[in-house]
PDB file of C-alpha atoms in Angstrom:
ATOM      1  CA  LEU A 839       0.000   0.000   0.000  1.00  0.00           C
ATOM      2  CA  LYS A 840       2.909   2.336   0.699  1.00  0.00           C
ATOM      3  CA  ILE A 841       4.328   1.741  -2.767  1.00  0.00           C
ATOM      4  CA  VAL A 842       0.928   2.342  -4.361  1.00  0.00           C
ATOM      5  CA  SER A 843       0.611   5.532  -2.360  1.00  0.00           C
ATOM      6  CA  ASP A 844       4.140   6.716  -3.186  1.00  0.00           C
ATOM      7  CA  LEU A 845       4.217   5.789  -6.887  1.00  0.00           C
ATOM      8  CA  ALA A 846       0.525   6.172  -7.805  1.00  0.00           C
ATOM      9  CA  PRO A 847       0.878   3.702 -10.695  1.00  0.00           C
ATOM     10  CA  ASP A 848      -1.501   3.738 -13.649  1.00  0.00           C
ATOM     11  CA  ASN A 849      -1.671  -0.050 -13.432  1.00  0.00           C
ATOM     12  CA  LEU A 850      -0.405  -2.674 -11.048  1.00  0.00           C
ATOM     13  CA  ILE A 851       0.224  -6.387 -11.438  1.00  0.00           C
ATOM     14  CA  VAL A 852       1.293  -8.668  -8.607  1.00  0.00           C
ATOM     15  CA  CYS A 853       2.941 -11.979  -9.459  1.00  0.00           C
ATOM     16  CA  PHE A 854       3.315 -14.979  -7.182  1.00  0.00           C
ATOM     17  CA  ASP A 855       5.382 -18.134  -7.227  1.00  0.00           C
ATOM     18  CA  ARG A 856       3.481 -21.402  -7.150  1.00  0.00           C
ATOM     19  CA  ALA A 857       4.464 -24.511  -5.235  1.00  0.00           C
ATOM     20  CA  ALA A 858       4.827 -26.512  -8.477  1.00  0.00           C
ATOM     21  CA  PRO A 859       8.412 -27.194  -9.611  1.00  0.00           C
ATOM     22  CA  THR A 860       9.816 -24.727 -12.104  1.00  0.00           C
ATOM     23  CA  PHE A 861      11.789 -25.407 -15.258  1.00  0.00           C
ATOM     24  CA  ARG A 862      14.934 -24.295 -13.380  1.00  0.00           C
ATOM     25  CA  LYS A 863      14.448 -27.052 -10.820  1.00  0.00           C
ATOM     26  CA  GLN A 864      14.171 -29.529 -13.697  1.00  0.00           C
ATOM     27  CA  MET A 865      17.410 -28.181 -15.204  1.00  0.00           C
ATOM     28  CA  TYR A 866      19.343 -28.165 -11.918  1.00  0.00           C
ATOM     29  CA  VAL A 867      18.116 -30.322  -9.050  1.00  0.00           C
ATOM     30  CA  GLY A 868      20.052 -28.228  -6.537  1.00  0.00           C
ATOM     31  CA  TYR A 869      18.253 -25.027  -7.511  1.00  0.00           C
ATOM     32  CA  GLN A 870      17.046 -23.319  -4.309  1.00  0.00           C
ATOM     33  CA  ALA A 871      17.737 -26.560  -2.389  1.00  0.00           C
ATOM     34  CA  THR A 872      19.296 -24.701   0.536  1.00  0.00           C
ATOM     35  CA  ARG A 873      16.437 -22.255   1.019  1.00  0.00           C
ATOM     36  CA  PRO A 874      14.632 -22.682   4.296  1.00  0.00           C
ATOM     37  CA  LYS A 875      11.012 -23.755   4.149  1.00  0.00           C
ATOM     38  CA  MET A 876       8.595 -20.832   4.200  1.00  0.00           C
ATOM     39  CA  ASP A 877       7.274 -20.096   7.667  1.00  0.00           C
ATOM     40  CA  ASP A 878       3.752 -21.476   8.116  1.00  0.00           C
ATOM     41  CA  ASP A 879       2.567 -18.135   9.502  1.00  0.00           C
ATOM     42  CA  LEU A 880       3.655 -16.415   6.295  1.00  0.00           C
ATOM     43  CA  SER A 881       2.350 -19.049   3.876  1.00  0.00           C
ATOM     44  CA  GLY A 882      -1.057 -18.884   5.554  1.00  0.00           C
ATOM     45  CA  GLN A 883      -1.284 -15.175   4.744  1.00  0.00           C
ATOM     46  CA  PHE A 884      -1.104 -15.589   0.969  1.00  0.00           C
ATOM     47  CA  LYS A 885      -4.779 -16.484   0.622  1.00  0.00           C
ATOM     48  CA  ILE A 886      -5.699 -13.295   2.487  1.00  0.00           C
ATOM     49  CA  ILE A 887      -3.256 -11.233   0.412  1.00  0.00           C
ATOM     50  CA  ARG A 888      -4.767 -12.580  -2.808  1.00  0.00           C
ATOM     51  CA  GLU A 889      -8.289 -11.769  -1.605  1.00  0.00           C
ATOM     52  CA  VAL A 890      -7.272  -8.204  -0.735  1.00  0.00           C
ATOM     53  CA  LEU A 891      -5.598  -7.770  -4.141  1.00  0.00           C
ATOM     54  CA  GLU A 892      -8.570  -9.131  -6.033  1.00  0.00           C
ATOM     55  CA  LYS A 893     -11.048  -6.985  -4.067  1.00  0.00           C
ATOM     56  CA  SER A 894      -8.801  -4.009  -4.785  1.00  0.00           C
ATOM     57  CA  LYS A 895      -9.042  -4.820  -8.509  1.00  0.00           C
ATOM     58  CA  ILE A 896      -5.301  -5.458  -8.661  1.00  0.00           C
ATOM     59  CA  CYS A 897      -4.351  -8.009 -11.292  1.00  0.00           C
ATOM     60  CA  VAL A 898      -2.713 -11.184  -9.941  1.00  0.00           C
ATOM     61  CA  HIS A 899      -0.668 -13.653 -12.021  1.00  0.00           C
ATOM     62  CA  ASP A 900       0.950 -17.000 -11.303  1.00  0.00           C
ATOM     63  CA  LEU A 901       1.678 -20.009 -13.485  1.00  0.00           C
ATOM     64  CA  ASP A 902       2.859 -23.554 -12.822  1.00  0.00           C
ATOM     65  CA  GLY A 903       6.428 -24.145 -13.977  1.00  0.00           C
ATOM     66  CA  TYR A 904       7.456 -20.504 -13.720  1.00  0.00           C
ATOM     67  CA  GLU A 905       8.602 -18.216 -10.953  1.00  0.00           C
ATOM     68  CA  ALA A 906       6.998 -14.862 -10.322  1.00  0.00           C
ATOM     69  CA  ASP A 907      10.211 -13.290 -11.660  1.00  0.00           C
ATOM     70  CA  ASP A 908       9.691 -14.990 -15.024  1.00  0.00           C
ATOM     71  CA  LEU A 909       6.175 -13.616 -15.228  1.00  0.00           C
ATOM     72  CA  ILE A 910       7.270 -10.146 -14.156  1.00  0.00           C
ATOM     73  CA  GLY A 911      10.004 -10.035 -16.788  1.00  0.00           C
ATOM     74  CA  THR A 912       7.651 -11.262 -19.505  1.00  0.00           C
ATOM     75  CA  LEU A 913       4.905  -8.810 -18.589  1.00  0.00           C
ATOM     76  CA  ALA A 914       7.367  -5.900 -18.395  1.00  0.00           C
ATOM     77  CA  ARG A 915       8.786  -6.727 -21.823  1.00  0.00           C
ATOM     78  CA  GLN A 916       5.303  -7.096 -23.339  1.00  0.00           C
ATOM     79  CA  ALA A 917       4.173  -3.799 -21.843  1.00  0.00           C
ATOM     80  CA  ILE A 918       7.102  -1.980 -23.457  1.00  0.00           C
ATOM     81  CA  ASP A 919       7.317  -3.941 -26.746  1.00  0.00           C
ATOM     82  CA  GLU A 920       3.596  -3.648 -27.387  1.00  0.00           C
ATOM     83  CA  LYS A 921       3.693   0.044 -26.396  1.00  0.00           C
ATOM     84  CA  ILE A 922       1.127  -0.465 -23.657  1.00  0.00           C
ATOM     85  CA  PHE A 923       3.260   1.688 -21.346  1.00  0.00           C
ATOM     86  CA  ASP A 924       6.191   4.054 -21.827  1.00  0.00           C
ATOM     87  CA  GLN A 925       7.783   2.994 -18.553  1.00  0.00           C
ATOM     88  CA  VAL A 926       7.602   0.031 -16.196  1.00  0.00           C
ATOM     89  CA  ILE A 927       8.807   0.038 -12.613  1.00  0.00           C
ATOM     90  CA  ILE A 928       9.357  -3.408 -11.152  1.00  0.00           C
ATOM     91  CA  VAL A 929       9.255  -3.579  -7.379  1.00  0.00           C
ATOM     92  CA  THR A 930      11.361  -6.493  -6.152  1.00  0.00           C
ATOM     93  CA  GLY A 931      14.105  -7.388  -3.744  1.00  0.00           C
ATOM     94  CA  ASP A 932      15.561  -9.914  -6.190  1.00  0.00           C
ATOM     95  CA  ARG A 933      18.735  -8.434  -7.664  1.00  0.00           C
ATOM     96  CA  ASP A 934      18.585 -10.954 -10.538  1.00  0.00           C
ATOM     97  CA  MET A 935      15.946  -8.674 -12.008  1.00  0.00           C
ATOM     98  CA  LEU A 936      18.540  -5.930 -12.580  1.00  0.00           C
ATOM     99  CA  GLN A 937      19.227  -7.588 -15.941  1.00  0.00           C
ATOM    100  CA  LEU A 938      15.872  -6.240 -17.173  1.00  0.00           C
ATOM    101  CA  ILE A 939      16.748  -2.573 -16.737  1.00  0.00           C
ATOM    102  CA  ASN A 940      16.837  -0.335 -19.769  1.00  0.00           C
ATOM    103  CA  HIS A 941      15.707   3.226 -20.502  1.00  0.00           C
ATOM    104  CA  GLN A 942      12.068   2.149 -20.042  1.00  0.00           C
ATOM    105  CA  VAL A 943      12.317  -0.474 -17.283  1.00  0.00           C
ATOM    106  CA  LEU A 944      13.476   0.448 -13.779  1.00  0.00           C
ATOM    107  CA  ILE A 945      13.757  -1.605 -10.599  1.00  0.00           C
ATOM    108  CA  LEU A 946      12.630  -0.302  -7.211  1.00  0.00           C
ATOM    109  CA  ALA A 947      14.349  -2.454  -4.610  1.00  0.00           C
ATOM    110  CA  PRO A 948      13.932  -2.444  -0.846  1.00  0.00           C
ATOM    111  CA  ILE A 949      16.930  -1.813   1.330  1.00  0.00           C
ATOM    112  CA  VAL A 950      15.051  -1.781   4.635  1.00  0.00           C
ATOM    113  CA  GLY A 951      11.539  -3.222   4.299  1.00  0.00           C
ATOM    114  CA  VAL A 952       9.600  -0.717   2.218  1.00  0.00           C
ATOM    115  CA  THR A 953      10.693   2.231   4.334  1.00  0.00           C
ATOM    116  CA  LYS A 954      13.960   2.643   2.445  1.00  0.00           C
ATOM    117  CA  MET A 955      14.070   1.801  -1.248  1.00  0.00           C
ATOM    118  CA  ILE A 956      16.550   2.354  -4.076  1.00  0.00           C
ATOM    119  CA  LEU A 957      15.548   3.033  -7.674  1.00  0.00           C
ATOM    120  CA  PHE A 958      17.880   1.233 -10.058  1.00  0.00           C
ATOM    121  CA  ASP A 959      18.394   2.548 -13.556  1.00  0.00           C
ATOM    122  CA  SER A 960      21.350   1.746 -15.830  1.00  0.00           C
ATOM    123  CA  ASP A 961      23.548   4.349 -14.145  1.00  0.00           C
ATOM    124  CA  LYS A 962      22.795   2.980 -10.655  1.00  0.00           C
ATOM    125  CA  VAL A 963      23.642  -0.587 -11.764  1.00  0.00           C
ATOM    126  CA  LYS A 964      26.892   0.688 -13.278  1.00  0.00           C
ATOM    127  CA  GLU A 965      27.680   2.607 -10.073  1.00  0.00           C
ATOM    128  CA  LYS A 966      26.947  -0.320  -7.743  1.00  0.00           C
ATOM    129  CA  TYR A 967      28.214  -3.273  -9.788  1.00  0.00           C
ATOM    130  CA  GLY A 968      30.483  -1.736 -12.447  1.00  0.00           C
ATOM    131  CA  LEU A 969      28.357  -3.307 -15.192  1.00  0.00           C
ATOM    132  CA  GLU A 970      25.614  -2.605 -17.665  1.00  0.00           C
ATOM    133  CA  PRO A 971      22.295  -4.253 -16.747  1.00  0.00           C
ATOM    134  CA  HIS A 972      22.446  -6.736 -19.653  1.00  0.00           C
ATOM    135  CA  GLN A 973      25.784  -7.995 -18.269  1.00  0.00           C
ATOM    136  CA  PHE A 974      24.220  -8.959 -14.949  1.00  0.00           C
ATOM    137  CA  ILE A 975      23.482 -12.508 -16.187  1.00  0.00           C
ATOM    138  CA  ASP A 976      27.185 -13.121 -16.805  1.00  0.00           C
ATOM    139  CA  TYR A 977      28.028 -11.531 -13.466  1.00  0.00           C
ATOM    140  CA  LYS A 978      25.711 -13.909 -11.591  1.00  0.00           C
ATOM    141  CA  ALA A 979      27.077 -16.862 -13.566  1.00  0.00           C
ATOM    142  CA  LEU A 980      30.579 -15.984 -12.404  1.00  0.00           C
ATOM    143  CA  VAL A 981      29.886 -15.121  -8.757  1.00  0.00           C
ATOM    144  CA  GLY A 982      27.021 -17.577  -8.193  1.00  0.00           C
ATOM    145  CA  ASP A 983      23.992 -17.018  -6.021  1.00  0.00           C
ATOM    146  CA  SER A 984      23.724 -18.553  -2.569  1.00  0.00           C
ATOM    147  CA  SER A 985      20.004 -17.764  -2.257  1.00  0.00           C
ATOM    148  CA  ASP A 986      19.249 -19.825  -5.383  1.00  0.00           C
ATOM    149  CA  ASN A 987      22.024 -22.315  -4.557  1.00  0.00           C
ATOM    150  CA  TYR A 988      23.877 -22.152  -7.812  1.00  0.00           C
ATOM    151  CA  PRO A 989      27.636 -22.102  -7.737  1.00  0.00           C
ATOM    152  CA  GLY A 990      29.770 -19.531  -9.404  1.00  0.00           C
ATOM    153  CA  VAL A 991      33.297 -19.979 -10.637  1.00  0.00           C
ATOM    154  CA  GLY A 992      35.689 -20.809  -7.813  1.00  0.00           C
ATOM    155  CA  GLY A 993      37.885 -17.907  -6.772  1.00  0.00           C
ATOM    156  CA  ILE A 994      35.846 -15.276  -8.618  1.00  0.00           C
ATOM    157  CA  GLY A 995      34.135 -12.684  -6.498  1.00  0.00           C
ATOM    158  CA  PRO A 996      32.195  -9.562  -7.440  1.00  0.00           C
ATOM    159  CA  LYS A 997      35.192  -7.348  -8.262  1.00  0.00           C
ATOM    160  CA  THR A 998      36.948  -9.951 -10.396  1.00  0.00           C
ATOM    161  CA  ALA A 999      33.700 -10.810 -12.176  1.00  0.00           C
ATOM    162  CA  ALA A1000      33.099  -7.145 -13.051  1.00  0.00           C
ATOM    163  CA  THR A1001      36.707  -6.769 -14.226  1.00  0.00           C
ATOM    164  CA  LEU A1002      36.508  -9.852 -16.458  1.00  0.00           C
ATOM    165  CA  ILE A1003      33.163  -8.882 -17.942  1.00  0.00           C
ATOM    166  CA  ASN A1004      34.336  -5.339 -18.643  1.00  0.00           C
ATOM    167  CA  LYS A1005      37.518  -6.679 -20.245  1.00  0.00           C
ATOM    168  CA  PHE A1006      35.928  -9.398 -22.367  1.00  0.00           C
ATOM    169  CA  GLY A1007      32.350  -8.136 -22.731  1.00  0.00           C
ATOM    170  CA  THR A1008      30.745 -11.459 -21.875  1.00  0.00           C
TER     171      THR A1008
END
């Protein structure tokens, strides 16, 4: 509600993960294997959240086999490619989504809950990571991602990854 109040969006879509396995899990059995199980108190709130969203006429999407991030990225691209909107702001804490940033797609990411947020554009990604947004996929491939449980390349941390990508392009 704070984000709606602050941004006053023309439209809003909320995407959810489903419990069904995703294509990533089929590709790599270890994907997200180290994530703790969702707290029962939190999982029980999703039905209520969905009801509130639907009663508020806020569009909700989810799809078996795909993560919410996949849906968000697809919807953002469609909105821009089909000229439905001139700009899309994605609100997410998942830094993997930084790869989607361009002159029309921005990421609003929480730093502290929703009380402190940072708006990522191409310049902010370059400032924070030393990369262009489209290079973020290669960056994550090199450094890995402990939250999704995929390994990077041994001995390569964030600074070395950025240096290599800037030197070789990909």
